[in-house]
PDB file of N, CA, C and O in Angstrom:
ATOM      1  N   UNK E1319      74.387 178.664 157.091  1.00  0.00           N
ATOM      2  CA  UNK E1319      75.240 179.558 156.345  1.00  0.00           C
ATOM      3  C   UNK E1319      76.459 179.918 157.186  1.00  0.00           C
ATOM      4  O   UNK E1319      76.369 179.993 158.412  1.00  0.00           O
ATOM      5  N   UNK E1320      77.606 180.142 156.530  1.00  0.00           N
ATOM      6  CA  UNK E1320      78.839 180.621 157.203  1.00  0.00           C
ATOM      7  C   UNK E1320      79.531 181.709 156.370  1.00  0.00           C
ATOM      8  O   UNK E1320      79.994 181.575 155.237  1.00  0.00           O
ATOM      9  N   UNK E1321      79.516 182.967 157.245  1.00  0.00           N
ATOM     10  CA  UNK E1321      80.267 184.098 156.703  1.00  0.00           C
ATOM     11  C   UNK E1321      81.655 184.456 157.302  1.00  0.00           C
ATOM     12  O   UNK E1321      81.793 184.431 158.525  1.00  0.00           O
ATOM     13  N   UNK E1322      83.085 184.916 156.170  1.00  0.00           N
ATOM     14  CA  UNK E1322      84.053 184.711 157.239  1.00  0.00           C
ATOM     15  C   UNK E1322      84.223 186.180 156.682  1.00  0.00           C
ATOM     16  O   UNK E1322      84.104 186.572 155.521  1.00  0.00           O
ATOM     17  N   UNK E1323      84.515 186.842 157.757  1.00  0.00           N
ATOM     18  CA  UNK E1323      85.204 188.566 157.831  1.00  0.00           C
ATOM     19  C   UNK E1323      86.747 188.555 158.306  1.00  0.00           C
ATOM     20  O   UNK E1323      87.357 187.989 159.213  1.00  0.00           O
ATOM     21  N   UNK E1324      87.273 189.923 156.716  1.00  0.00           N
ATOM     22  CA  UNK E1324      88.622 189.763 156.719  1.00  0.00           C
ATOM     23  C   UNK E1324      89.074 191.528 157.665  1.00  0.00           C
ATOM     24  O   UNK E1324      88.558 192.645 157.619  1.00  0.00           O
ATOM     25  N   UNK E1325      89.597 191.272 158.002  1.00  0.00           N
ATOM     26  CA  UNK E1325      90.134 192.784 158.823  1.00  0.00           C
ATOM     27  C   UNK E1325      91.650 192.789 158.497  1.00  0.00           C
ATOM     28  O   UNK E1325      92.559 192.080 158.929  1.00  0.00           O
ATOM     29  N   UNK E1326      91.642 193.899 157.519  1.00  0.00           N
ATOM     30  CA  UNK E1326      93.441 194.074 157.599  1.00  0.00           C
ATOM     31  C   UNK E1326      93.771 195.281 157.432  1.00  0.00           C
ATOM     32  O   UNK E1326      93.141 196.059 156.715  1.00  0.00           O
ATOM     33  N   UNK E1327      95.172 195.671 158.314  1.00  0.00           N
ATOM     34  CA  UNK E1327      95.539 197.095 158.407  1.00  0.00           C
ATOM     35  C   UNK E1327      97.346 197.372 158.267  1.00  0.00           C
ATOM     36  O   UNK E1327      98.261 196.630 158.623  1.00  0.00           O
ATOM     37  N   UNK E1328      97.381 198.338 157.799  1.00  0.00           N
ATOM     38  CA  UNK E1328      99.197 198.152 157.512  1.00  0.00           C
ATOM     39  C   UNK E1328      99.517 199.391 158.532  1.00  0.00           C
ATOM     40  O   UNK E1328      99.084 200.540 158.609  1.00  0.00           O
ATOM     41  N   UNK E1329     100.567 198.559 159.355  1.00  0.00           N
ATOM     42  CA  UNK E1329     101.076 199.504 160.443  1.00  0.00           C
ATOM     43  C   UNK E1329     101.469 200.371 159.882  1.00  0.00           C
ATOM     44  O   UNK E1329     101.521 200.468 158.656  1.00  0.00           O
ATOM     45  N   UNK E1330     101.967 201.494 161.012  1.00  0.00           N
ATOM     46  CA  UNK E1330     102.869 203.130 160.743  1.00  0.00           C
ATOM     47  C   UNK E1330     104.282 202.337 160.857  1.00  0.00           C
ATOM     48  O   UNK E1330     104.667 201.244 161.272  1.00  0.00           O
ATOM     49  N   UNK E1331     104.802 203.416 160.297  1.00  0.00           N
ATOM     50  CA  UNK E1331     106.433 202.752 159.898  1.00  0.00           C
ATOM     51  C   UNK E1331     107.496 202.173 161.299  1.00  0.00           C
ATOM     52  O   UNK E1331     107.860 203.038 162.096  1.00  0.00           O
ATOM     53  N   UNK E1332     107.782 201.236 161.444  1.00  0.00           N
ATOM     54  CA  UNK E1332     107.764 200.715 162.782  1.00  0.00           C
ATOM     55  C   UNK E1332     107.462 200.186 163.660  1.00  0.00           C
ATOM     56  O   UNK E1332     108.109 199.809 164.637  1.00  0.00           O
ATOM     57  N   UNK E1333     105.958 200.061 163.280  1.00  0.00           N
ATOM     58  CA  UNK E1333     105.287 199.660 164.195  1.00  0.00           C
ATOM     59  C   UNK E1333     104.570 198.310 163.748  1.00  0.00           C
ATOM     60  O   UNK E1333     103.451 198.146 164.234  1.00  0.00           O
ATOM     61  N   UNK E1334     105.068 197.276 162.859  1.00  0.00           N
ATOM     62  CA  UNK E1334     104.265 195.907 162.623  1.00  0.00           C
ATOM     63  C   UNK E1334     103.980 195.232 163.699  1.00  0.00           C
ATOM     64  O   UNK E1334     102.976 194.523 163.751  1.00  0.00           O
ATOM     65  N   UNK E1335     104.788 195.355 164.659  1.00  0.00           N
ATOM     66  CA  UNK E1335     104.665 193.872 165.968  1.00  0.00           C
ATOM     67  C   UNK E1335     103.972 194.455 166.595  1.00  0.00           C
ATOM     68  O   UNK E1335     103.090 193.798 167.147  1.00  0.00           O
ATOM     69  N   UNK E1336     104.004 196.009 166.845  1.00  0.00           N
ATOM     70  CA  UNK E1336     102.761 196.274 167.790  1.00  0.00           C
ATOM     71  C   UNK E1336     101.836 195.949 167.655  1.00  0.00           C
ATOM     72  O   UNK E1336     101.197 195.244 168.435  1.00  0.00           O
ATOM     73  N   UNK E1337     101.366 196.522 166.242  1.00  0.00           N
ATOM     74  CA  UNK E1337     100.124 196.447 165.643  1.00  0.00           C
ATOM     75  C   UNK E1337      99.716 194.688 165.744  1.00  0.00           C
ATOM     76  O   UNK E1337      98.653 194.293 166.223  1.00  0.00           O
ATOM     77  N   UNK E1338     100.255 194.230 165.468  1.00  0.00           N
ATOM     78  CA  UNK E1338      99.807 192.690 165.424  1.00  0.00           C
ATOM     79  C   UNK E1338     100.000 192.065 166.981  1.00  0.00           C
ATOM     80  O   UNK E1338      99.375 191.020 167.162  1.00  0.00           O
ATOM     81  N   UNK E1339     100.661 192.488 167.952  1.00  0.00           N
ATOM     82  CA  UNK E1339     100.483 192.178 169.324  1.00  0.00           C
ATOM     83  C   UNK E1339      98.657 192.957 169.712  1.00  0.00           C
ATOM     84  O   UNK E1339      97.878 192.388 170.477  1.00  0.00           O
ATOM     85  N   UNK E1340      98.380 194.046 169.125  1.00  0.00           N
ATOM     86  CA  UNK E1340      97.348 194.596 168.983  1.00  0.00           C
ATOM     87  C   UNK E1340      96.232 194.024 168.502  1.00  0.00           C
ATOM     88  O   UNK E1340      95.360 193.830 169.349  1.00  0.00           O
ATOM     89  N   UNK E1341      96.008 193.715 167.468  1.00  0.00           N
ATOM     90  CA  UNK E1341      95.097 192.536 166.769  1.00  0.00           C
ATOM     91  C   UNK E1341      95.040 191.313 167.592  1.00  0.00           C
ATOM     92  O   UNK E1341      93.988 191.182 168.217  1.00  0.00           O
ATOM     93  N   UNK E1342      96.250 190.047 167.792  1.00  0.00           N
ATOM     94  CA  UNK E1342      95.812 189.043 168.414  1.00  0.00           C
ATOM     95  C   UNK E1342      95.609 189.297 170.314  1.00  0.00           C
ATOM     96  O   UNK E1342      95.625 188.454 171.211  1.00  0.00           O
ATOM     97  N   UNK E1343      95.451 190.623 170.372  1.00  0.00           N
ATOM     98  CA  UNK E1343      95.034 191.111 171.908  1.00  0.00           C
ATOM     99  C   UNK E1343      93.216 191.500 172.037  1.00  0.00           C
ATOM    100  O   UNK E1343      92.560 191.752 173.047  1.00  0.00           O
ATOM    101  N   UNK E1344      92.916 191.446 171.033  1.00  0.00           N
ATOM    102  CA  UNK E1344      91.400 192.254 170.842  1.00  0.00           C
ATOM    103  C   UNK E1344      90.380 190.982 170.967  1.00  0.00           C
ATOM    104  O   UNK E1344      90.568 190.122 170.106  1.00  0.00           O
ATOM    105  N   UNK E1345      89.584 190.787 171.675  1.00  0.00           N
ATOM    106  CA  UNK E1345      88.666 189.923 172.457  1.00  0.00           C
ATOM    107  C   UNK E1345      87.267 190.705 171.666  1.00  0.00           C
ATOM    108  O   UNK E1345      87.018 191.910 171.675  1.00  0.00           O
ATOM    109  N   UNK E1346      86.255 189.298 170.814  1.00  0.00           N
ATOM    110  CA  UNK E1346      85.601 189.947 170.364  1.00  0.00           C
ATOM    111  C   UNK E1346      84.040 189.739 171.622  1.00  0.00           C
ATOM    112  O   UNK E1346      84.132 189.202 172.725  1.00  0.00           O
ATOM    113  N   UNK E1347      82.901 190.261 171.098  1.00  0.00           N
ATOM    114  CA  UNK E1347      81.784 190.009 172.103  1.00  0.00           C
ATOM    115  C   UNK E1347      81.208 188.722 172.227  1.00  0.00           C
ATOM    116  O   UNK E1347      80.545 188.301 173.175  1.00  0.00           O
ATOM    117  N   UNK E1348      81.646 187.907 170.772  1.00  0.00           N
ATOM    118  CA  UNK E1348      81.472 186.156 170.940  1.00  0.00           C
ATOM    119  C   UNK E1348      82.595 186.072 170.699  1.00  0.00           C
ATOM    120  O   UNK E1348      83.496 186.906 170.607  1.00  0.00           O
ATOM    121  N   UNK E1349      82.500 184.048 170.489  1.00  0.00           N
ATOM    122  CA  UNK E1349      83.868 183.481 169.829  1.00  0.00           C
ATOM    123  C   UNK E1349      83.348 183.020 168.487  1.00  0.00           C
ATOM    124  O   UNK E1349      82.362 182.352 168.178  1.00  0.00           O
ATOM    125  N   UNK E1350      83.935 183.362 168.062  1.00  0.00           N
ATOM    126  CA  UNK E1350      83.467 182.832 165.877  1.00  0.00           C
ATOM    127  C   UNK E1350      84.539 181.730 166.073  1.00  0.00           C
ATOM    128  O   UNK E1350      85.650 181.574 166.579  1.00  0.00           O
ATOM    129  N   UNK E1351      83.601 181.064 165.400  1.00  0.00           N
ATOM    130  CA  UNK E1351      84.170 179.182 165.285  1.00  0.00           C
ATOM    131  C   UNK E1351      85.420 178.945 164.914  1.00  0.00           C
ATOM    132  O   UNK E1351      86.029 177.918 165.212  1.00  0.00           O
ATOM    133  N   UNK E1352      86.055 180.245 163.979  1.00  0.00           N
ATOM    134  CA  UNK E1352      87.242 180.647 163.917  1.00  0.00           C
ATOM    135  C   UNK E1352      87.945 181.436 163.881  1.00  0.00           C
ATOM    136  O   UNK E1352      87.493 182.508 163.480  1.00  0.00           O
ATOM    137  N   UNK E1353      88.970 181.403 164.146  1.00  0.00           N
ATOM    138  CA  UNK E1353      90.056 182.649 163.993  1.00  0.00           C
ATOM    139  C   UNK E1353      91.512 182.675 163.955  1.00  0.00           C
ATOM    140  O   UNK E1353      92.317 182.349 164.827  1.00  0.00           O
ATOM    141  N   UNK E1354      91.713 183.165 162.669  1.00  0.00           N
ATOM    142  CA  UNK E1354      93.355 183.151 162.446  1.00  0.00           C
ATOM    143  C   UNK E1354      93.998 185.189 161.803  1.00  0.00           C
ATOM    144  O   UNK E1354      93.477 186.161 161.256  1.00  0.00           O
ATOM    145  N   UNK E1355      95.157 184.857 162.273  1.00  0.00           N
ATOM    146  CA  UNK E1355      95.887 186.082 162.425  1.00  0.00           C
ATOM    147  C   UNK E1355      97.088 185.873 161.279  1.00  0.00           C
ATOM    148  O   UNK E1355      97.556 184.735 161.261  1.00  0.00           O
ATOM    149  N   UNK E1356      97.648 186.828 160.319  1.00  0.00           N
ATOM    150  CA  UNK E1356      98.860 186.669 159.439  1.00  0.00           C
ATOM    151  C   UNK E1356      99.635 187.873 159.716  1.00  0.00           C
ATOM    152  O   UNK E1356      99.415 188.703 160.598  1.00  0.00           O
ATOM    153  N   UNK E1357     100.525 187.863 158.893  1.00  0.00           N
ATOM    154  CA  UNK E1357     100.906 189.052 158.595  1.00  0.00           C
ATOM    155  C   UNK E1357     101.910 188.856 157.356  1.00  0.00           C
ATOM    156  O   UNK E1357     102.367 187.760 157.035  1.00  0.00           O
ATOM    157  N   UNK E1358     102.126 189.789 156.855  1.00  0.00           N
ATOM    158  CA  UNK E1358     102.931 190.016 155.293  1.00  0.00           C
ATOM    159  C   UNK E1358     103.867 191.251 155.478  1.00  0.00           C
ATOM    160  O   UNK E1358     103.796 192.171 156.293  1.00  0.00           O
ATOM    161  N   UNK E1359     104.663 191.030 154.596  1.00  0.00           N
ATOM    162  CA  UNK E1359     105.728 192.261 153.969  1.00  0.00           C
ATOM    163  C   UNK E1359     104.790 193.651 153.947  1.00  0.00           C
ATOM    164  O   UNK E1359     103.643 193.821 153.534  1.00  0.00           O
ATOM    165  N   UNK E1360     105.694 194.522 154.527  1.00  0.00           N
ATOM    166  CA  UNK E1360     104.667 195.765 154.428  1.00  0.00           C
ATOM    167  C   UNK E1360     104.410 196.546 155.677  1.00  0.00           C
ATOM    168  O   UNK E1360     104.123 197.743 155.698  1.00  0.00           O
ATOM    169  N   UNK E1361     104.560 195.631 156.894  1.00  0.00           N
ATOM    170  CA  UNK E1361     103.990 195.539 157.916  1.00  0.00           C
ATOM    171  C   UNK E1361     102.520 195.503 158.317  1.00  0.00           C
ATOM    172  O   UNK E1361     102.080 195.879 159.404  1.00  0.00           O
ATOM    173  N   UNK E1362     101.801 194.991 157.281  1.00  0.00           N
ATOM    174  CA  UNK E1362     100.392 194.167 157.597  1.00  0.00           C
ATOM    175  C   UNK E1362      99.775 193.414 158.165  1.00  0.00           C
ATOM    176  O   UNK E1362     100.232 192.273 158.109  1.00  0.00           O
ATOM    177  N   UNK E1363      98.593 193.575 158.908  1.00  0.00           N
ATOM    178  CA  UNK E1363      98.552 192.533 159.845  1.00  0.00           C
ATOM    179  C   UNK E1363      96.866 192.167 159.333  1.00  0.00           C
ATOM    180  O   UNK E1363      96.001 193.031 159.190  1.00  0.00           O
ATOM    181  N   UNK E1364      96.662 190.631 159.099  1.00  0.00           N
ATOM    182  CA  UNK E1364      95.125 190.597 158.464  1.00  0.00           C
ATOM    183  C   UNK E1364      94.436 189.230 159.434  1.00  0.00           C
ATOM    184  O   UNK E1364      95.056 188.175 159.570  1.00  0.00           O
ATOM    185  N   UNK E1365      93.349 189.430 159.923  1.00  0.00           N
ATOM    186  CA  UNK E1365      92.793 188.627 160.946  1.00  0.00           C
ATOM    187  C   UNK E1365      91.358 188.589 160.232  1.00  0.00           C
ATOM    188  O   UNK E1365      90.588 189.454 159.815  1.00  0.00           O
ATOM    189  N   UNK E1366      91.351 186.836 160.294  1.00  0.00           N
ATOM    190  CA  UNK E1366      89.873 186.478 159.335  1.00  0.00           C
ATOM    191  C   UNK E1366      89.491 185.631 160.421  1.00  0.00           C
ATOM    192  O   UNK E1366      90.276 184.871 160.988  1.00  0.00           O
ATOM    193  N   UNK E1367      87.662 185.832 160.855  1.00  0.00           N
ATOM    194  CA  UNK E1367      86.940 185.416 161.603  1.00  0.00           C
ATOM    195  C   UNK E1367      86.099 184.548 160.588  1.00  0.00           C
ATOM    196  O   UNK E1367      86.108 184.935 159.419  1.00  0.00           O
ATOM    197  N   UNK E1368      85.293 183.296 160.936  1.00  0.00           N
ATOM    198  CA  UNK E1368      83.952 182.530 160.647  1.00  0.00           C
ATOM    199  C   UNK E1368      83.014 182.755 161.911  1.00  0.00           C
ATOM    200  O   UNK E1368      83.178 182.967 163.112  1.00  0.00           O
ATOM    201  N   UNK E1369      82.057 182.618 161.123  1.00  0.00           N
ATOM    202  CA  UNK E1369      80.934 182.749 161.926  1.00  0.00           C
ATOM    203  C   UNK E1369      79.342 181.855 161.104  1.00  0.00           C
ATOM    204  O   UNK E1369      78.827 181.983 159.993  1.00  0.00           O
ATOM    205  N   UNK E1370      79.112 181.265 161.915  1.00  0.00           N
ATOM    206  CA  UNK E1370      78.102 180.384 161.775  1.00  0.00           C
ATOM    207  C   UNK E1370      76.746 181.403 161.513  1.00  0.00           C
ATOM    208  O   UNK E1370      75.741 181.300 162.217  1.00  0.00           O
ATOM    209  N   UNK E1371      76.855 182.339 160.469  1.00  0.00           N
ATOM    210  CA  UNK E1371      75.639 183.219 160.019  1.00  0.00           C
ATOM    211  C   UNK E1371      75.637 183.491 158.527  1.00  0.00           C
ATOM    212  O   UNK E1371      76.498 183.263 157.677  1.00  0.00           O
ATOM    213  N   UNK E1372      74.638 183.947 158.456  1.00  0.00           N
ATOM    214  CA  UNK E1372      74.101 184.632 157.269  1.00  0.00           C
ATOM    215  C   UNK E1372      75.253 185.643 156.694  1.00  0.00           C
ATOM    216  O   UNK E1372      76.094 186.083 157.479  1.00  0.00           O
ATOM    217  N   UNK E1373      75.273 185.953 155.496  1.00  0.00           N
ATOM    218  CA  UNK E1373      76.195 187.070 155.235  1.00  0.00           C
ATOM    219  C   UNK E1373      76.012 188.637 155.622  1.00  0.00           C
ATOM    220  O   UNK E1373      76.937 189.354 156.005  1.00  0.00           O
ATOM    221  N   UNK E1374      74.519 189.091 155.441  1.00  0.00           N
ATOM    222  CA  UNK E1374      74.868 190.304 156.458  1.00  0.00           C
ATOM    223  C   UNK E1374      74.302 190.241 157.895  1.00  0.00           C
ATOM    224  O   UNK E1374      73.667 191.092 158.517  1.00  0.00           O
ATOM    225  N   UNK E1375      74.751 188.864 158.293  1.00  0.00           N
ATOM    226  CA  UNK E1375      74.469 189.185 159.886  1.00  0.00           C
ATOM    227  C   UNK E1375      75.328 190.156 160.617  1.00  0.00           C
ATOM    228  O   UNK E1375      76.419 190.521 160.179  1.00  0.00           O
ATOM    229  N   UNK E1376      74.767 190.605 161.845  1.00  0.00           N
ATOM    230  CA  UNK E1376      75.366 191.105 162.737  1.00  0.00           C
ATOM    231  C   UNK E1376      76.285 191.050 163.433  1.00  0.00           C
ATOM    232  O   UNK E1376      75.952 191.370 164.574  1.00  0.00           O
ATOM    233  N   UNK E1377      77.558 190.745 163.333  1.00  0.00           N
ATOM    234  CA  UNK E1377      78.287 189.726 163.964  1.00  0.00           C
ATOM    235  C   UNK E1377      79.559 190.508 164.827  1.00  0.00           C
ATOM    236  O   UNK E1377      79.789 191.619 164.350  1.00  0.00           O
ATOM    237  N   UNK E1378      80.263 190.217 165.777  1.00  0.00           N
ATOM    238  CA  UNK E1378      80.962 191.473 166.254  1.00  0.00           C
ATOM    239  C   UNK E1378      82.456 191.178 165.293  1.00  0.00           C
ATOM    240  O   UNK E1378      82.900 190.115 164.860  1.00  0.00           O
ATOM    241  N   UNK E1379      82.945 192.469 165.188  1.00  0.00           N
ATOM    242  CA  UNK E1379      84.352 193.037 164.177  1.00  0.00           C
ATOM    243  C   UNK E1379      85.131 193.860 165.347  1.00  0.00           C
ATOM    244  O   UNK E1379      84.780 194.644 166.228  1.00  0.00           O
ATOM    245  N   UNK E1380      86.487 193.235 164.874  1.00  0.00           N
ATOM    246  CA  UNK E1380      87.585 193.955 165.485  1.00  0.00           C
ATOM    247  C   UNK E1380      87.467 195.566 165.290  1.00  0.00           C
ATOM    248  O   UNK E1380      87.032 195.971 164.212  1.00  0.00           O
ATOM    249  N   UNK E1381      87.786 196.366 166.155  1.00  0.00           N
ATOM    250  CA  UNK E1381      87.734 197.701 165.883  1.00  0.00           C
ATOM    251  C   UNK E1381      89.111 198.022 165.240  1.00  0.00           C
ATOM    252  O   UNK E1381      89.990 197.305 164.762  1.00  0.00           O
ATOM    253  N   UNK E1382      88.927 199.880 165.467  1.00  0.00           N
ATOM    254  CA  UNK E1382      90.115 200.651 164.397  1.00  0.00           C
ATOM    255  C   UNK E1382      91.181 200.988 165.206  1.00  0.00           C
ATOM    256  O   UNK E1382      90.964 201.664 166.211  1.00  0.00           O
ATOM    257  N   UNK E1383      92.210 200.653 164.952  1.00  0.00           N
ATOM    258  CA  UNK E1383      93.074 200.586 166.433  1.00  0.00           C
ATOM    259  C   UNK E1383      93.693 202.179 166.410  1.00  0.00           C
ATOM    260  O   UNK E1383      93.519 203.093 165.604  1.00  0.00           O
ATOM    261  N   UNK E1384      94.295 202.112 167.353  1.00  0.00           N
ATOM    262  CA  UNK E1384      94.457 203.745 167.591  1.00  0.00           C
ATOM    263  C   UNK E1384      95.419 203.963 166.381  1.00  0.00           C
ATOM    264  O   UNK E1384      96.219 203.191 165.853  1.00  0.00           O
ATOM    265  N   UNK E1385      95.077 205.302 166.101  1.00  0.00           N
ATOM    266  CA  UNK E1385      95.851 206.040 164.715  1.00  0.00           C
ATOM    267  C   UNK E1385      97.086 205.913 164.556  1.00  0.00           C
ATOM    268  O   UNK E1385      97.423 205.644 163.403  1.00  0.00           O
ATOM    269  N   UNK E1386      98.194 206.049 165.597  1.00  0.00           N
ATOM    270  CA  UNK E1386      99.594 206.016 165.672  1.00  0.00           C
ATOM    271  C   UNK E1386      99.788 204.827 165.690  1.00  0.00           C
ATOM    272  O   UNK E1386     100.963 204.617 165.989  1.00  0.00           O
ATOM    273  N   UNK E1387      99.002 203.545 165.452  1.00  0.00           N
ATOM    274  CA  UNK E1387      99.053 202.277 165.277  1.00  0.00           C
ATOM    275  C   UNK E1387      99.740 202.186 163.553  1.00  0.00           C
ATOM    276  O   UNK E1387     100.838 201.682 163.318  1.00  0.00           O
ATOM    277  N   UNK E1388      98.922 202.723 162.595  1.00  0.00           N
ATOM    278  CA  UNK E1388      98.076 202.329 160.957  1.00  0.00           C
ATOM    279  C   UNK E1388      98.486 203.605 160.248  1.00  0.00           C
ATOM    280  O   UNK E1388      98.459 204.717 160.774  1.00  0.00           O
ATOM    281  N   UNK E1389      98.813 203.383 159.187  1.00  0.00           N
ATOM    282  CA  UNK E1389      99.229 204.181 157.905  1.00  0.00           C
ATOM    283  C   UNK E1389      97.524 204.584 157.436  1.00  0.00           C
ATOM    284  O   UNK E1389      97.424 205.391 156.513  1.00  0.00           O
ATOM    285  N   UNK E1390      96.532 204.169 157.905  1.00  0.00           N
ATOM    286  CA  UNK E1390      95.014 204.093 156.867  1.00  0.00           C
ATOM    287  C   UNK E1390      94.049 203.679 157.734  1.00  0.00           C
ATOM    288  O   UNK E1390      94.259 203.309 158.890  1.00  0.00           O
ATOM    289  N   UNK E1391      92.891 203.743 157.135  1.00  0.00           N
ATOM    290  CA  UNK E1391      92.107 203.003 157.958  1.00  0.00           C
ATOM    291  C   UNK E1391      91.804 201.250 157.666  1.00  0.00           C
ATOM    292  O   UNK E1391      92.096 200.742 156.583  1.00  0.00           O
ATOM    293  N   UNK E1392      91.367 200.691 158.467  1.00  0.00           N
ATOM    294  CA  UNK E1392      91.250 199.232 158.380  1.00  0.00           C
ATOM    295  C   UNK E1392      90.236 198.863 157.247  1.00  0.00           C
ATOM    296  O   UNK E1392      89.047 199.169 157.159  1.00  0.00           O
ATOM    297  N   UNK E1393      91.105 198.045 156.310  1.00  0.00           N
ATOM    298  CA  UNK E1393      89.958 197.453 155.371  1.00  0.00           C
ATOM    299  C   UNK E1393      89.486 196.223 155.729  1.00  0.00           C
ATOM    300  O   UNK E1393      90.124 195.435 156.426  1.00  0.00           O
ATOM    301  N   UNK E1394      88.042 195.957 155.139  1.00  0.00           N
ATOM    302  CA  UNK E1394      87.296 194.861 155.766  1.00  0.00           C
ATOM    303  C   UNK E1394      85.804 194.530 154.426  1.00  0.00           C
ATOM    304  O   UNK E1394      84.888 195.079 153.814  1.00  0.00           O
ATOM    305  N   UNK E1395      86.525 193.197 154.656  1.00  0.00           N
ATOM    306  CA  UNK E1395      85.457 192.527 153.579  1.00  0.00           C
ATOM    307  C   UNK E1395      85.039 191.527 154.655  1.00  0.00           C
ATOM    308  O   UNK E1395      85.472 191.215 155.764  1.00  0.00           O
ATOM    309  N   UNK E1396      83.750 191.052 153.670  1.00  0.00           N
ATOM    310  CA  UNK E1396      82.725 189.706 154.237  1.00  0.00           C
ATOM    311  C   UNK E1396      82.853 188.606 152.653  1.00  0.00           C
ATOM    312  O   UNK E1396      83.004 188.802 151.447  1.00  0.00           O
ATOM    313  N   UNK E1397      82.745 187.846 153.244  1.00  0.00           N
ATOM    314  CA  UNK E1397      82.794 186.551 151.785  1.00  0.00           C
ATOM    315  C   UNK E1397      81.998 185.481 152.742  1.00  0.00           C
ATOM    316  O   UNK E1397      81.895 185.375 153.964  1.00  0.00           O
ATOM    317  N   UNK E1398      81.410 184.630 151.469  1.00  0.00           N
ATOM    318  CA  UNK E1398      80.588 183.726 151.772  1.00  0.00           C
ATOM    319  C   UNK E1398      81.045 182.368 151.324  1.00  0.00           C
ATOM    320  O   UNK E1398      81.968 182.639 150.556  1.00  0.00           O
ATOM    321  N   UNK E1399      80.907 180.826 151.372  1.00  0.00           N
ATOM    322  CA  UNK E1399      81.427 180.346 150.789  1.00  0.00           C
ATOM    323  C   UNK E1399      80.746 179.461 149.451  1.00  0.00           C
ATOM    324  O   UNK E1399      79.546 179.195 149.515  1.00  0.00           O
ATOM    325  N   UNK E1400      81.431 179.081 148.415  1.00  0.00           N
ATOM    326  CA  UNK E1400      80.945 178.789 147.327  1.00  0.00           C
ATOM    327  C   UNK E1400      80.740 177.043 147.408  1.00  0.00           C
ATOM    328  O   UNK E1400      81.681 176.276 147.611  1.00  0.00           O
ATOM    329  N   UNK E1401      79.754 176.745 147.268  1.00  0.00           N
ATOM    330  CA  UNK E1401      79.266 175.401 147.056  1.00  0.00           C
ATOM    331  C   UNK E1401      80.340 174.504 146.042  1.00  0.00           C
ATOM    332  O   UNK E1401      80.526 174.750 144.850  1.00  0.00           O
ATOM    333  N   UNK E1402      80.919 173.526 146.740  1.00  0.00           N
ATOM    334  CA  UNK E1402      81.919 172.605 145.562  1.00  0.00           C
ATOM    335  C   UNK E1402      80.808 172.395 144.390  1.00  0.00           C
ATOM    336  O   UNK E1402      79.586 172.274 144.296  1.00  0.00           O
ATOM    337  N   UNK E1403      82.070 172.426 143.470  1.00  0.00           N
ATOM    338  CA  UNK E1403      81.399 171.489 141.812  1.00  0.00           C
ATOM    339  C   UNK E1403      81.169 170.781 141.881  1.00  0.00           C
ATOM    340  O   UNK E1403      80.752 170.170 140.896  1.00  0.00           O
TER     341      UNK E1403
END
């Protein structure tokens, strides 16, 4: 099974590059088989991990970066993937 976790957070006004120098700076407790970093209009920054597990495995997640980082707190989904037709 492979579960990929989405982490995304919209900077404070000003602050997109930090925030995303912030995100691709955060070292998780493994390495998930993958990992990619975006960002969008808004100043959003969204970083999706795979991981070679189950869907509610245990798996380590980026934390909540400091407050004067983020307009909110970090949203975060898990998705699984769907078997081709």
């Amino acid at each position: 099974m492979t579960v990929a976790l989405m982490w995304e957070a919209r900077a404070a006004e000003g602050r997109g590059g930090e925030l995303l120098a912030w995100a691709r700076a955060q070292r998780l407790d493994e390495e998930p088989l993958r990992r990619e970093t975006f960002r969008a209009p808004g100043d959003r920054v969204l970083v999706i991990t795979w991981w070679a597990e189950p869907y509610d495995a245990a798996v380590p997640e980026l934390p909540e970066p400091e407050p004067h980082l983020v307009t909110r707190a970090v949203h975060r989904w898990r998705f699984e993937p769907v078997a081709s037709e």
